[in-house]
């Protein structure tokens, strides 16, 4: 199972994905740009 942690700063969403049960970070410093 995966857990995605996301937070928004203006038009940028940053995220991290953890593998639950093993507490391993699979993706760190992910960023998505939101455009209109």
JSON list of C-alpha atoms in Angstrom, two decimals, residues 1-3 18-20:
[
{"chain": "A", "resi": 1, "resn": "UNK", "atom": "CA", "xyz": [0.00, 0.00, 0.00]},
{"chain": "A", "resi": 2, "resn": "UNK", "atom": "CA", "xyz": [1.20, 3.52, -0.78]},
{"chain": "A", "resi": 3, "resn": "UNK", "atom": "CA", "xyz": [0.62, 6.81, 1.00]},
{"chain": "A", "resi": 18, "resn": "UNK", "atom": "CA", "xyz": [5.81, 6.22, 1.02]},
{"chain": "A", "resi": 19, "resn": "UNK", "atom": "CA", "xyz": [5.49, 2.44, 0.98]},
{"chain": "A", "resi": 20, "resn": "UNK", "atom": "CA", "xyz": [3.47, 1.63, 4.08]}
]
